[in-house]
Amino acid sequence: MAQQLINGILLGGVYALVGVGMTMIFGIVQLTNLAHGEFIILAAYLSSVISVGLGLSPLLTLIITVPLMFVIGYILQNVLINKLMERGSEPALLVTFGLSIIIQNALLLIFSADANRLIVSFQALSIPLGGMGRIPVLNLVVCLIGIATLFVLNLFLKKTYIGRSIRATSDDKVAAALMGVNVKQTYGIAMGLALATAAIAGTMVGMIYPFYPSTGSGYLIIAFGVVVIGGMGSITGTLVAGFIFGLAQVLGGSNYGLLIGYLVLIVMLAVRPQGLFAK
Amino acid sequence: MNKTKVTKKTGKKILRFGVLVVLIVLLYVLGLAGLFSTNAMRILLNIALYVTLGTMWNLMSGFTGMTSLGQQAFIGIAGYTLCVITSTYNLPFWIGIVLGGLFSAILALLMSMVLFRMRGMYFAIATWVTAEALKTFFTSWKFVKMGAGMSVKARPYPGVSLIYVIALSLSIIAILVVYSLLKSKTGLGLNAMRDDADAASSVGVNIFRSRLLCFVVSGFFTGIAGAIFYLNRGSIFPSGGFGTEWTVAIVFIVIIGGIGTIEGPILGAIIYVALSEYLSKYPGYSMIILGFIAIVVIVALPYGIAGTIERKLNLTVFSTRRTLEG
């Protein structure tokens, strides 16, 4: 039981990271990015290719994948989604759905359906806690990176000029535009940041779990869960939701874990769709 | 209203109606007379099923504003009902199909209790999560043999021509049901609701009842179509029956054809089945190409093919628009 709690909490940090990009886009751009899970898996594959190709540790591949995914997000938002958003949210939603299908099948074509995994040197290490079980070092590192990412992102949104303009746009797009904020540019940066967090999330989940081209939709649902439980655009909420979702899943075991997660999600959607930590 | 103009319009209507009836009769006669090859019949059968699925998604998303991404929940439930009824209880397949539709309708009713509190994207997410949850549940449910899948048992097994006739009839009934639903007073309310739910509610449209009706009708027909699909396929697995691929296909069909039009899903289904037949030569690429086409159409033809034709040439076969002359 103690071991399960430890695992659940450590998983929560990663889940918060999986969800944070989704919650940003939901809160700021007001778009449901149905390709978020696929972007996470895409990043995991990029990380795997770079780490094998250059002989780097998967953690160091982040130096390349994070800026790369930022650029992809920025271009995607500016070239495609901004224009569609003018026609309402549905066309953009369906385009991200199309993107998820394209990415998933392109990965399947290139990498086949076999399981892939990012290997690090401290894979099997763990810290014993006396009679209370053990803390796996890998999961601890991954959880801490997740929390650190959220912390940095929060700081960025609170303290920098770009961060403030992103929050202003999220609160009132017209007022922000009148104050001289370039709304479309801001959306591009927000999408870039969201995909940058997806890049980190991809490497993290790739280190703790095997991944296939089709695992993206599973992470999308986790991201949804985190968004819905935490509330749109709330980073603190995202973290708490990540822990709730991680614990619910670990306590349910391998068979019913996912099912419990889904049920928590549906109940939350029905009872409190604005999330536990809504503004 | 000018009298000659009216008769001209009615004449055109009768002509279109006549062409349609001849086409339908031909589809039946050629099928029953065995003049189609088995392959042609299989393709037409798929088109008919996708027309039904697309029409029912369109009823929700295009006419009511409820975008579901979880239609596979109904397809899977009905497919499994067919298998359980025929192979676990050894009952005839038509009972399986009818019960499949009924269970899907009941599922829709149950889902509505929770899902109807949500709007827009939340509703879309929740339908999808429900389907994924069912997939997970069926993968670990012993009664339906978990992930190993189940098969349909029927002696004698219905031939493809019989299944084709059933599917064709289903698609015609589905279109007629949606058409008459939209032409009714409820339909007027539905359109008002899609455009502005608050305004519609304030002038007396019972939003909850209208939405429920659409959702249950959509669930019922989607289930029946799913059961017929699996009667033709012969076996079902949780990953396929509750697969996201269903929603991909349905969304593609309605978006390409033209959302919010009766003709859209028909055109879309023909294009989808033809494309997937053609692309099956290039396994792996087909879904990527379909995804690209869908994105290009969403960007370039916002109203789909049927919607664009309707706007540019003012040509419709089934108009659900209301005009003064009726």
Coordinates of C-alpha atoms in Angstrom, one line a residue:
Chain A
M1 CA 0.0 0.0 0.0
A2 CA 2.8 2.4 1.0
Q3 CA 4.6 1.4 -2.2
Q4 CA 1.5 2.1 -4.3
L5 CA 1.1 5.5 -2.7
I6 CA 4.7 6.4 -3.5
N7 CA 4.2 5.2 -7.1
G8 CA 1.0 7.1 -7.5
I9 CA 2.5 10.3 -6.2
L10 CA 5.6 10.0 -8.4
L11 CA 3.3 9.3 -11.4
G12 CA 1.3 12.4 -10.5
G13 CA 4.2 14.7 -11.3
V14 CA 4.5 13.2 -14.8
Y15 CA 0.8 13.4 -15.4
A16 CA 0.7 17.0 -14.4
L17 CA 3.4 17.6 -17.1
V18 CA 1.4 15.6 -19.6
G19 CA -1.6 17.8 -18.9
V20 CA 0.0 21.2 -18.6
G21 CA 0.4 21.9 -22.3
M22 CA -3.2 20.9 -22.9
T23 CA -4.5 23.1 -20.1
M24 CA -2.5 26.1 -21.4
I25 CA -4.0 25.8 -24.9
F26 CA -7.5 25.2 -23.4
G27 CA -7.2 28.2 -21.2
I28 CA -5.4 30.6 -23.5
V29 CA -6.2 29.8 -27.1
Q30 CA -9.6 28.2 -26.1
L31 CA -8.8 25.2 -28.3
T32 CA -9.0 21.5 -27.5
N33 CA -5.9 20.2 -29.0
L34 CA -6.8 16.6 -29.8
A35 CA -3.3 16.0 -31.1
H36 CA -1.6 16.7 -27.8
G37 CA -1.1 13.0 -27.0
E38 CA 0.4 12.4 -30.4
F39 CA 2.8 15.3 -30.0
I40 CA 4.0 13.8 -26.7
I41 CA 4.7 10.5 -28.4
L42 CA 6.3 12.3 -31.4
A43 CA 8.6 13.9 -28.9
A44 CA 9.4 10.5 -27.3
Y45 CA 10.3 9.1 -30.8
L46 CA 12.4 12.2 -31.6
S47 CA 14.2 11.8 -28.3
S48 CA 14.8 8.1 -29.1
V49 CA 16.2 8.8 -32.5
I50 CA 18.5 11.6 -31.3
S51 CA 19.7 9.6 -28.3
V52 CA 20.5 6.6 -30.4
G53 CA 22.0 8.6 -33.2
L54 CA 24.2 10.9 -31.2
G55 CA 24.8 8.5 -28.3
L56 CA 23.3 11.0 -25.8
S57 CA 21.4 10.3 -22.7
P58 CA 17.6 10.8 -23.3
L59 CA 17.7 13.6 -20.8
L60 CA 20.2 15.6 -22.8
T61 CA 18.1 15.2 -26.0
L62 CA 15.8 17.8 -24.4
I63 CA 18.3 20.4 -25.5
I64 CA 17.2 19.7 -29.1
T65 CA 13.6 18.5 -28.8
V66 CA 12.3 21.3 -26.6
P67 CA 13.2 24.1 -29.0
L68 CA 12.2 22.0 -32.0
M69 CA 8.8 21.3 -30.6
F70 CA 8.4 25.0 -29.7
V71 CA 9.0 25.9 -33.3
I72 CA 6.6 23.3 -34.6
G73 CA 3.9 24.6 -32.3
Y74 CA 4.6 28.2 -33.2
I75 CA 4.4 27.5 -36.9
L76 CA 1.3 25.3 -36.6
Q77 CA -0.6 27.9 -34.7
N78 CA 0.4 30.8 -37.0
V79 CA 0.0 29.0 -40.3
L80 CA -3.1 26.8 -39.7
I81 CA -5.0 27.2 -36.4
N82 CA -5.2 31.0 -36.0
K83 CA -7.0 31.3 -39.4
L84 CA -9.4 28.5 -38.5
M85 CA -10.2 30.0 -35.1
E86 CA -11.8 32.9 -36.8
R87 CA -14.6 30.5 -37.9
G88 CA -15.2 29.3 -34.4
S89 CA -13.7 26.5 -32.4
E90 CA -15.1 23.4 -34.2
P91 CA -13.1 23.5 -37.4
A92 CA -9.9 23.9 -35.4
L93 CA -10.9 21.0 -33.1
L94 CA -11.4 18.8 -36.1
V95 CA -8.1 19.9 -37.7
T96 CA -6.2 18.8 -34.6
F97 CA -8.1 15.5 -34.8
G98 CA -6.8 15.2 -38.4
L99 CA -3.3 16.0 -37.2
S100 CA -3.4 13.3 -34.5
I101 CA -4.4 10.7 -37.2
I102 CA -1.6 11.9 -39.5
I103 CA 1.1 11.9 -36.8
Q104 CA 0.0 8.5 -35.4
N105 CA 0.1 6.8 -38.7
A106 CA 3.3 8.5 -39.9
L107 CA 5.0 7.2 -36.7
L108 CA 3.5 3.8 -37.4
L109 CA 4.9 3.9 -40.9
I110 CA 8.4 5.0 -39.9
F111 CA 8.9 3.1 -36.6
S112 CA 6.5 0.1 -37.0
A113 CA 4.1 -0.9 -34.2
D114 CA 6.9 -2.4 -31.9
A115 CA 7.4 -1.1 -28.4
N116 CA 10.2 1.5 -28.0
R117 CA 11.8 2.7 -24.8
L118 CA 14.2 5.4 -23.7
I119 CA 17.0 3.9 -21.6
V120 CA 18.9 5.8 -19.0
S121 CA 21.9 4.6 -16.8
F122 CA 20.0 4.8 -13.5
Q123 CA 17.1 2.7 -14.8
A124 CA 17.1 0.1 -12.0
L125 CA 18.3 2.1 -9.0
S126 CA 16.1 2.7 -6.1
I127 CA 16.3 4.2 -2.6
P128 CA 15.1 1.9 0.2
L129 CA 12.8 3.4 2.8
G130 CA 13.1 0.8 5.5
G131 CA 9.8 -1.1 5.8
M132 CA 7.9 1.5 3.7
G133 CA 9.0 0.2 0.3
R134 CA 11.4 1.8 -2.1
I135 CA 11.6 5.0 -4.2
P136 CA 12.6 4.2 -7.7
V137 CA 15.3 6.8 -8.7
L138 CA 14.0 7.0 -12.3
N139 CA 10.5 7.8 -11.3
L140 CA 11.7 10.3 -8.7
V141 CA 13.8 12.2 -11.3
V142 CA 11.0 12.2 -13.8
C143 CA 8.5 13.5 -11.2
L144 CA 10.9 16.2 -10.1
I145 CA 11.5 17.3 -13.7
G146 CA 7.8 17.5 -14.1
I147 CA 7.3 19.7 -11.1
A148 CA 10.3 21.8 -12.0
T149 CA 8.9 22.4 -15.5
L150 CA 5.5 23.5 -14.1
F151 CA 7.3 25.8 -11.6
V152 CA 9.4 27.4 -14.3
L153 CA 6.4 27.8 -16.6
N154 CA 4.4 29.4 -13.8
L155 CA 7.3 31.8 -13.1
F156 CA 7.6 32.7 -16.8
L157 CA 3.8 33.4 -17.1
K158 CA 3.9 35.6 -13.9
K159 CA 7.2 37.5 -14.3
T160 CA 8.0 38.1 -17.9
Y161 CA 6.5 40.5 -20.4
I162 CA 5.5 37.7 -22.8
G163 CA 4.1 35.7 -19.9
R164 CA 2.0 38.7 -18.8
S165 CA 0.7 39.3 -22.3
I166 CA -0.2 35.6 -22.6
R167 CA -2.2 35.8 -19.4
A168 CA -3.8 39.1 -20.4
T169 CA -4.9 37.6 -23.7
S170 CA -6.3 34.6 -21.9
D171 CA -8.4 36.9 -19.6
D172 CA -9.7 39.3 -22.3
K173 CA -8.5 39.1 -25.8
V174 CA -10.0 42.3 -27.0
A175 CA -8.7 44.4 -24.1
A176 CA -5.2 42.8 -24.5
A177 CA -5.3 43.7 -28.2
L178 CA -6.2 47.3 -27.3
M179 CA -3.3 47.5 -24.9
G180 CA -1.0 46.6 -27.8
V181 CA -0.7 42.8 -27.4
N182 CA -0.4 41.0 -30.7
V183 CA -3.0 38.3 -30.0
K184 CA -2.1 35.9 -32.8
Q185 CA 1.6 36.1 -32.0
T186 CA 0.7 35.4 -28.4
Y187 CA -1.3 32.4 -29.4
G188 CA 1.7 31.2 -31.4
I189 CA 4.0 31.5 -28.4
A190 CA 1.4 29.8 -26.2
M191 CA 1.2 26.8 -28.6
G192 CA 5.0 26.7 -28.9
L193 CA 5.3 26.6 -25.1
A194 CA 2.6 23.9 -24.9
L195 CA 4.5 21.7 -27.4
A196 CA 7.7 22.4 -25.5
T197 CA 6.1 20.9 -22.4
A198 CA 4.9 18.0 -24.6
A199 CA 8.5 17.5 -25.6
I200 CA 9.6 17.2 -22.0
A201 CA 6.6 15.0 -21.2
G202 CA 7.4 12.7 -24.1
T203 CA 10.9 12.1 -22.9
M204 CA 9.7 11.5 -19.3
V205 CA 7.0 9.0 -20.2
G206 CA 9.3 7.4 -22.7
M207 CA 11.8 6.7 -19.9
I208 CA 9.3 5.2 -17.4
Y209 CA 6.9 3.3 -19.9
P210 CA 7.3 1.6 -23.2
F211 CA 5.6 3.6 -26.0
Y212 CA 4.1 2.7 -29.4
P213 CA 2.8 5.0 -32.2
S214 CA -0.7 4.4 -30.8
T215 CA -0.1 5.3 -27.2
G216 CA -0.8 9.0 -27.8
S217 CA -4.5 8.7 -27.3
G218 CA -4.0 7.2 -23.9
Y219 CA -1.9 10.3 -22.9
L220 CA -4.5 12.6 -24.4
I221 CA -7.1 11.2 -22.1
I222 CA -4.8 11.6 -19.1
A223 CA -4.2 15.2 -20.3
F224 CA -7.9 15.7 -20.5
G225 CA -8.3 14.3 -17.0
V226 CA -5.7 16.6 -15.6
V227 CA -7.3 19.6 -17.5
V228 CA -10.8 18.8 -16.3
I229 CA -9.9 18.0 -12.7
G230 CA -7.5 20.9 -12.3
G231 CA -9.5 23.5 -14.2
M232 CA -8.6 25.3 -17.4
G233 CA -5.4 27.3 -17.4
S234 CA -4.7 26.8 -13.7
I235 CA -1.1 25.5 -13.1
T236 CA -1.5 24.7 -9.4
G237 CA -4.7 22.9 -10.2
T238 CA -2.9 20.9 -12.9
L239 CA -0.3 19.7 -10.4
V240 CA -3.0 18.6 -7.8
A241 CA -5.0 17.0 -10.6
G242 CA -1.9 15.1 -11.8
F243 CA -1.5 13.6 -8.3
I244 CA -5.2 12.7 -8.0
F245 CA -5.2 11.0 -11.4
G246 CA -1.9 9.3 -10.7
L247 CA -3.1 7.9 -7.4
A248 CA -6.5 6.8 -8.8
Q249 CA -4.7 4.9 -11.5
V250 CA -2.1 3.2 -9.4
L251 CA -4.6 2.2 -6.7
G252 CA -6.9 0.7 -9.3
G253 CA -4.1 -1.7 -10.4
S254 CA -3.2 -2.6 -14.0
N255 CA -6.7 -3.9 -14.9
Y256 CA -9.0 -1.2 -13.4
G257 CA -6.6 1.7 -13.0
L258 CA -7.4 3.2 -16.4
L259 CA -11.1 2.6 -15.9
I260 CA -11.1 4.3 -12.5
G261 CA -9.2 7.2 -14.1
Y262 CA -12.0 7.5 -16.8
L263 CA -14.7 7.3 -14.2
V264 CA -13.1 10.0 -12.1
L265 CA -12.9 12.1 -15.3
I266 CA -16.6 11.6 -16.3
V267 CA -17.9 12.3 -12.8
M268 CA -15.8 15.5 -12.7
L269 CA -17.0 16.5 -16.1
A270 CA -20.6 16.1 -15.0
V271 CA -20.3 17.5 -11.5
R272 CA -17.8 20.3 -11.8
P273 CA -16.8 20.9 -15.4
Q274 CA -15.0 24.1 -14.5
G275 CA -12.4 22.0 -12.5
L276 CA -11.5 22.1 -8.8
F277 CA -9.2 25.1 -9.2
A278 CA -11.1 27.2 -11.7
K279 CA -10.5 31.0 -11.6
Chain B
M1 CA -46.4 33.9 -55.2
N2 CA -46.4 33.6 -59.0
K3 CA -48.3 30.5 -60.0
T4 CA -46.2 29.3 -62.9
K5 CA -43.1 29.6 -60.8
V6 CA -44.7 27.4 -58.2
T7 CA -45.6 24.7 -60.7
K8 CA -42.1 24.9 -62.2
K9 CA -40.6 24.3 -58.8
T10 CA -43.0 21.5 -58.0
G11 CA -42.1 19.9 -61.4
K12 CA -38.4 20.0 -60.6
K13 CA -39.1 18.5 -57.2
I14 CA -41.1 15.6 -58.8
L15 CA -38.3 15.0 -61.3
R16 CA -35.7 14.8 -58.6
F17 CA -37.9 12.6 -56.5
G18 CA -38.5 10.3 -59.5
V19 CA -34.8 10.0 -60.2
L20 CA -34.2 9.1 -56.6
V21 CA -36.9 6.4 -56.5
V22 CA -35.6 4.9 -59.8
L23 CA -32.0 4.8 -58.3
I24 CA -33.2 3.2 -55.1
V25 CA -35.3 0.6 -57.0
L26 CA -32.3 -0.2 -59.2
L27 CA -30.0 -0.7 -56.2
Y28 CA -32.5 -3.2 -54.7
V29 CA -33.3 -5.0 -58.0
L30 CA -29.7 -5.3 -59.1
G31 CA -28.7 -6.6 -55.6
L32 CA -31.5 -9.1 -55.3
A33 CA -31.1 -10.3 -58.9
G34 CA -27.5 -11.1 -58.2
L35 CA -26.2 -8.8 -61.0
F36 CA -23.6 -7.2 -58.7
S37 CA -20.4 -9.1 -58.1
T38 CA -19.7 -10.0 -54.5
N39 CA -17.0 -7.3 -54.4
A40 CA -19.4 -4.6 -55.7
M41 CA -22.0 -5.7 -53.2
R42 CA -19.4 -5.5 -50.4
I43 CA -18.5 -2.0 -51.4
L44 CA -22.1 -0.9 -51.7
L45 CA -22.9 -2.5 -48.3
N46 CA -20.1 -0.5 -46.7
I47 CA -21.3 2.7 -48.4
A48 CA -24.8 2.1 -47.1
L49 CA -23.5 1.5 -43.5
Y50 CA -21.3 4.6 -43.6
V51 CA -24.2 6.7 -45.0
T52 CA -26.2 5.6 -41.9
L53 CA -23.3 6.3 -39.5
G54 CA -22.6 9.7 -41.1
T55 CA -26.2 10.7 -41.2
M56 CA -26.6 10.0 -37.5
W57 CA -23.4 11.9 -36.6
N58 CA -24.6 14.7 -38.8
L59 CA -28.0 14.8 -37.0
M60 CA -26.1 15.5 -33.8
S61 CA -23.2 17.6 -34.8
G62 CA -24.5 19.3 -38.0
F63 CA -28.1 19.9 -36.9
T64 CA -28.1 20.0 -33.1
G65 CA -24.6 21.2 -32.3
M66 CA -23.6 18.2 -30.2
T67 CA -20.3 17.0 -31.6
S68 CA -19.7 13.4 -30.5
L69 CA -16.3 11.8 -30.8
G70 CA -17.5 8.5 -29.3
Q71 CA -20.0 7.0 -31.8
Q72 CA -17.9 3.8 -31.5
A73 CA -19.4 3.3 -28.1
F74 CA -22.7 2.4 -29.8
I75 CA -21.0 0.4 -32.6
G76 CA -19.1 -1.7 -30.1
I77 CA -22.1 -2.3 -27.8
A78 CA -24.3 -3.4 -30.7
G79 CA -21.5 -5.5 -32.3
Y80 CA -21.0 -7.3 -29.0
T81 CA -24.7 -7.7 -28.4
L82 CA -25.0 -9.4 -31.8
C83 CA -22.1 -11.8 -30.9
V84 CA -23.5 -12.6 -27.4
I85 CA -27.0 -13.2 -28.7
T86 CA -26.0 -15.5 -31.5
S87 CA -23.0 -17.4 -30.0
T88 CA -23.7 -17.4 -26.3
Y89 CA -27.5 -17.7 -26.5
N90 CA -27.8 -19.3 -29.9
L91 CA -30.6 -17.0 -31.0
P92 CA -31.2 -15.8 -34.6
F93 CA -29.0 -12.9 -35.8
W94 CA -31.9 -10.5 -36.4
I95 CA -32.7 -10.6 -32.7
G96 CA -29.1 -9.7 -32.1
I97 CA -29.3 -6.7 -34.5
V98 CA -32.5 -5.4 -33.0
L99 CA -31.3 -5.8 -29.4
G100 CA -28.0 -4.2 -30.5
G101 CA -29.9 -1.1 -31.6
L102 CA -32.0 -1.1 -28.4
F103 CA -29.0 -1.5 -26.1
S104 CA -27.3 1.4 -28.0
A105 CA -30.4 3.5 -27.5
I106 CA -30.4 2.6 -23.7
L107 CA -26.7 3.4 -23.6
A108 CA -27.4 6.8 -25.2
L109 CA -30.2 7.3 -22.6
L110 CA -27.8 6.5 -19.7
M111 CA -25.0 8.7 -21.2
S112 CA -27.4 11.6 -21.6
M113 CA -28.0 11.7 -17.8
V114 CA -24.4 12.6 -17.2
L115 CA -23.3 14.1 -20.6
F116 CA -26.1 16.6 -21.1
R117 CA -24.8 18.7 -18.3
M118 CA -21.9 19.6 -20.6
R119 CA -21.7 21.8 -23.6
G120 CA -19.5 22.0 -26.7
M121 CA -16.0 20.6 -26.2
Y122 CA -16.8 19.0 -22.8
F123 CA -19.5 17.0 -24.5
A124 CA -17.1 15.9 -27.3
I125 CA -14.5 14.9 -24.7
A126 CA -16.9 13.0 -22.5
T127 CA -18.4 10.9 -25.4
W128 CA -14.9 10.0 -26.4
V129 CA -13.9 9.1 -22.8
T130 CA -17.0 7.0 -22.5
A131 CA -16.1 5.0 -25.5
E132 CA -12.5 4.5 -24.3
A133 CA -13.8 3.4 -20.9
L134 CA -16.0 0.9 -22.5
K135 CA -13.1 -0.4 -24.6
T136 CA -11.0 -0.8 -21.4
F137 CA -14.0 -2.5 -19.6
F138 CA -14.7 -5.0 -22.5
T139 CA -10.9 -5.8 -22.7
S140 CA -11.1 -7.1 -19.1
W141 CA -14.7 -8.5 -19.0
K142 CA -14.7 -12.3 -18.9
F143 CA -18.3 -12.7 -20.2
V144 CA -17.3 -11.3 -23.6
K145 CA -14.0 -13.2 -23.6
M146 CA -11.9 -10.2 -22.7
G147 CA -9.4 -9.1 -25.4
A148 CA -9.8 -12.4 -27.3
G149 CA -12.9 -11.2 -29.1
M150 CA -16.1 -13.0 -30.1
S151 CA -17.6 -14.2 -33.3
V152 CA -21.1 -14.2 -34.8
K153 CA -22.8 -17.6 -35.1
A154 CA -25.7 -18.2 -37.5
R155 CA -26.8 -21.3 -39.4
P156 CA -27.2 -20.8 -42.3
Y157 CA -25.0 -17.7 -42.3
P158 CA -26.7 -14.8 -44.2
G159 CA -25.1 -14.2 -47.6
V160 CA -23.7 -10.9 -48.6
S161 CA -26.7 -10.0 -50.8
L162 CA -29.1 -10.4 -47.8
I163 CA -26.8 -8.2 -45.6
Y164 CA -26.6 -5.7 -48.4
V165 CA -30.3 -5.4 -48.7
I166 CA -30.6 -5.0 -44.9
A167 CA -27.9 -2.3 -44.9
L168 CA -29.4 -0.5 -47.9
S169 CA -32.9 -0.4 -46.3
L170 CA -31.3 0.8 -43.0
S171 CA -29.6 3.7 -44.8
I172 CA -32.8 4.7 -46.6
I173 CA -34.8 4.6 -43.3
A174 CA -32.1 6.5 -41.5
I175 CA -32.2 9.3 -44.1
L176 CA -36.0 9.4 -44.0
V177 CA -36.1 9.5 -40.2
V178 CA -33.6 12.4 -40.1
Y179 CA -35.2 14.2 -42.9
S180 CA -38.7 14.1 -41.4
L181 CA -37.3 14.8 -37.9
L182 CA -35.7 18.0 -39.3
K183 CA -38.9 19.0 -41.2
S184 CA -41.0 18.6 -38.1
K185 CA -41.5 21.3 -35.5
T186 CA -38.8 19.6 -33.3
G187 CA -36.4 20.1 -36.3
L188 CA -37.1 23.8 -36.3
G189 CA -36.3 23.9 -32.6
L190 CA -33.1 21.9 -33.2
N191 CA -31.8 24.3 -35.8
A192 CA -32.6 27.2 -33.5
M193 CA -30.8 25.4 -30.7
R194 CA -27.7 24.8 -32.7
D195 CA -27.5 28.4 -33.7
D196 CA -28.2 29.8 -30.3
A197 CA -29.2 27.5 -27.4
D198 CA -30.0 30.3 -25.0
A199 CA -32.2 32.2 -27.4
A200 CA -34.0 29.0 -28.5
S201 CA -34.6 28.1 -24.9
S202 CA -36.0 31.5 -24.1
V203 CA -38.7 31.2 -26.9
G204 CA -39.8 27.9 -25.6
V205 CA -37.7 25.2 -27.3
N206 CA -37.4 22.3 -24.9
I207 CA -33.7 21.8 -25.3
F208 CA -33.3 18.8 -23.1
R209 CA -36.1 16.8 -24.8
S210 CA -34.9 17.7 -28.3
R211 CA -31.3 16.8 -27.6
L212 CA -32.3 13.6 -25.9
L213 CA -34.5 12.6 -28.9
C214 CA -31.6 13.2 -31.3
F215 CA -29.0 11.4 -29.1
V216 CA -31.2 8.3 -28.6
V217 CA -32.2 8.2 -32.3
S218 CA -28.5 8.6 -33.3
G219 CA -27.5 5.9 -30.8
F220 CA -30.1 3.5 -32.0
F221 CA -29.3 3.7 -35.7
T222 CA -25.5 3.9 -35.2
G223 CA -25.9 0.7 -33.1
I224 CA -28.0 -1.1 -35.8
A225 CA -25.4 -0.1 -38.5
G226 CA -22.6 -1.4 -36.2
A227 CA -24.4 -4.7 -35.7
I228 CA -24.9 -5.2 -39.4
F229 CA -21.2 -4.3 -40.0
Y230 CA -20.2 -7.1 -37.6
L231 CA -22.7 -9.5 -39.1
N232 CA -20.8 -9.0 -42.3
R233 CA -17.4 -9.1 -40.7
G234 CA -18.1 -12.2 -38.5
S235 CA -16.1 -11.3 -35.4
I236 CA -15.4 -8.4 -33.1
F237 CA -12.6 -7.3 -30.8
P238 CA -12.7 -4.6 -28.2
S239 CA -9.9 -2.6 -30.0
G240 CA -11.8 -2.6 -33.3
G241 CA -15.4 -2.4 -32.0
F242 CA -14.7 0.5 -29.7
G243 CA -11.8 1.9 -32.0
T244 CA -11.3 5.6 -32.6
E245 CA -11.1 4.6 -36.3
W246 CA -14.9 4.7 -36.4
T247 CA -15.0 8.3 -35.4
V248 CA -12.2 9.2 -37.8
A249 CA -14.2 7.7 -40.6
I250 CA -17.5 9.3 -39.6
V251 CA -16.0 12.7 -39.1
F252 CA -14.1 12.5 -42.4
I253 CA -17.3 11.5 -44.2
V254 CA -19.5 14.3 -42.9
I255 CA -16.8 17.0 -43.1
I256 CA -15.9 16.1 -46.7
G257 CA -19.5 15.7 -47.8
G258 CA -20.8 18.8 -46.0
I259 CA -21.9 19.1 -42.4
G260 CA -25.4 20.2 -41.8
T261 CA -26.8 18.9 -45.1
I262 CA -28.7 15.7 -45.8
E263 CA -26.7 15.0 -49.0
G264 CA -23.3 15.5 -47.3
P265 CA -23.0 12.2 -45.6
I266 CA -24.1 10.3 -48.7
L267 CA -21.5 12.0 -50.9
G268 CA -18.9 11.7 -48.1
A269 CA -19.6 7.9 -47.6
I270 CA -19.1 7.2 -51.3
I271 CA -15.9 9.2 -51.4
Y272 CA -14.6 7.6 -48.2
V273 CA -15.3 4.0 -49.3
A274 CA -13.9 4.6 -52.8
L275 CA -10.8 6.2 -51.3
S276 CA -10.2 3.5 -48.8
E277 CA -10.7 0.8 -51.4
Y278 CA -8.2 2.6 -53.6
L279 CA -5.7 3.3 -50.8
S280 CA -5.8 -0.2 -49.4
K281 CA -3.1 -0.9 -52.0
Y282 CA -0.9 1.4 -50.0
P283 CA -1.3 0.2 -46.4
G284 CA 0.1 2.6 -43.9
Y285 CA -0.4 5.6 -46.1
S286 CA -4.1 5.5 -46.4
M287 CA -4.9 7.1 -43.0
I288 CA -2.2 9.8 -43.5
I289 CA -3.7 10.7 -46.9
L290 CA -7.3 10.7 -45.4
G291 CA -6.1 13.0 -42.6
F292 CA -4.5 15.4 -45.1
I293 CA -7.6 15.5 -47.3
A294 CA -9.8 16.2 -44.3
I295 CA -7.6 19.1 -43.2
V296 CA -7.4 20.6 -46.7
V297 CA -11.2 20.4 -47.0
I298 CA -11.8 22.0 -43.6
V299 CA -9.5 24.8 -44.5
A300 CA -10.5 25.3 -48.2
L301 CA -14.2 24.1 -48.3
P302 CA -15.7 25.1 -45.0
Y303 CA -19.1 23.7 -46.0
G304 CA -17.9 20.5 -47.5
I305 CA -18.7 19.4 -51.1
A306 CA -22.5 19.3 -50.8
G307 CA -22.5 22.5 -48.8
T308 CA -20.4 24.3 -51.4
I309 CA -22.6 23.0 -54.3
E310 CA -25.7 24.1 -52.4
R311 CA -24.3 27.6 -51.9
K312 CA -22.8 28.1 -55.3
L313 CA -25.5 26.4 -57.5
N314 CA -28.4 26.5 -55.2
L315 CA -28.9 22.8 -55.8
T316 CA -30.3 20.5 -53.1
V317 CA -32.1 17.2 -53.3
F318 CA -33.3 17.2 -49.7
S319 CA -33.7 20.7 -48.5
T320 CA -34.3 21.1 -44.8
R321 CA -34.4 24.8 -45.2
R322 CA -37.8 26.4 -44.6
T323 CA -39.1 28.7 -47.3
L324 CA -42.3 30.8 -47.5
E325 CA -43.9 28.7 -50.2
G326 CA -43.3 25.6 -48.1

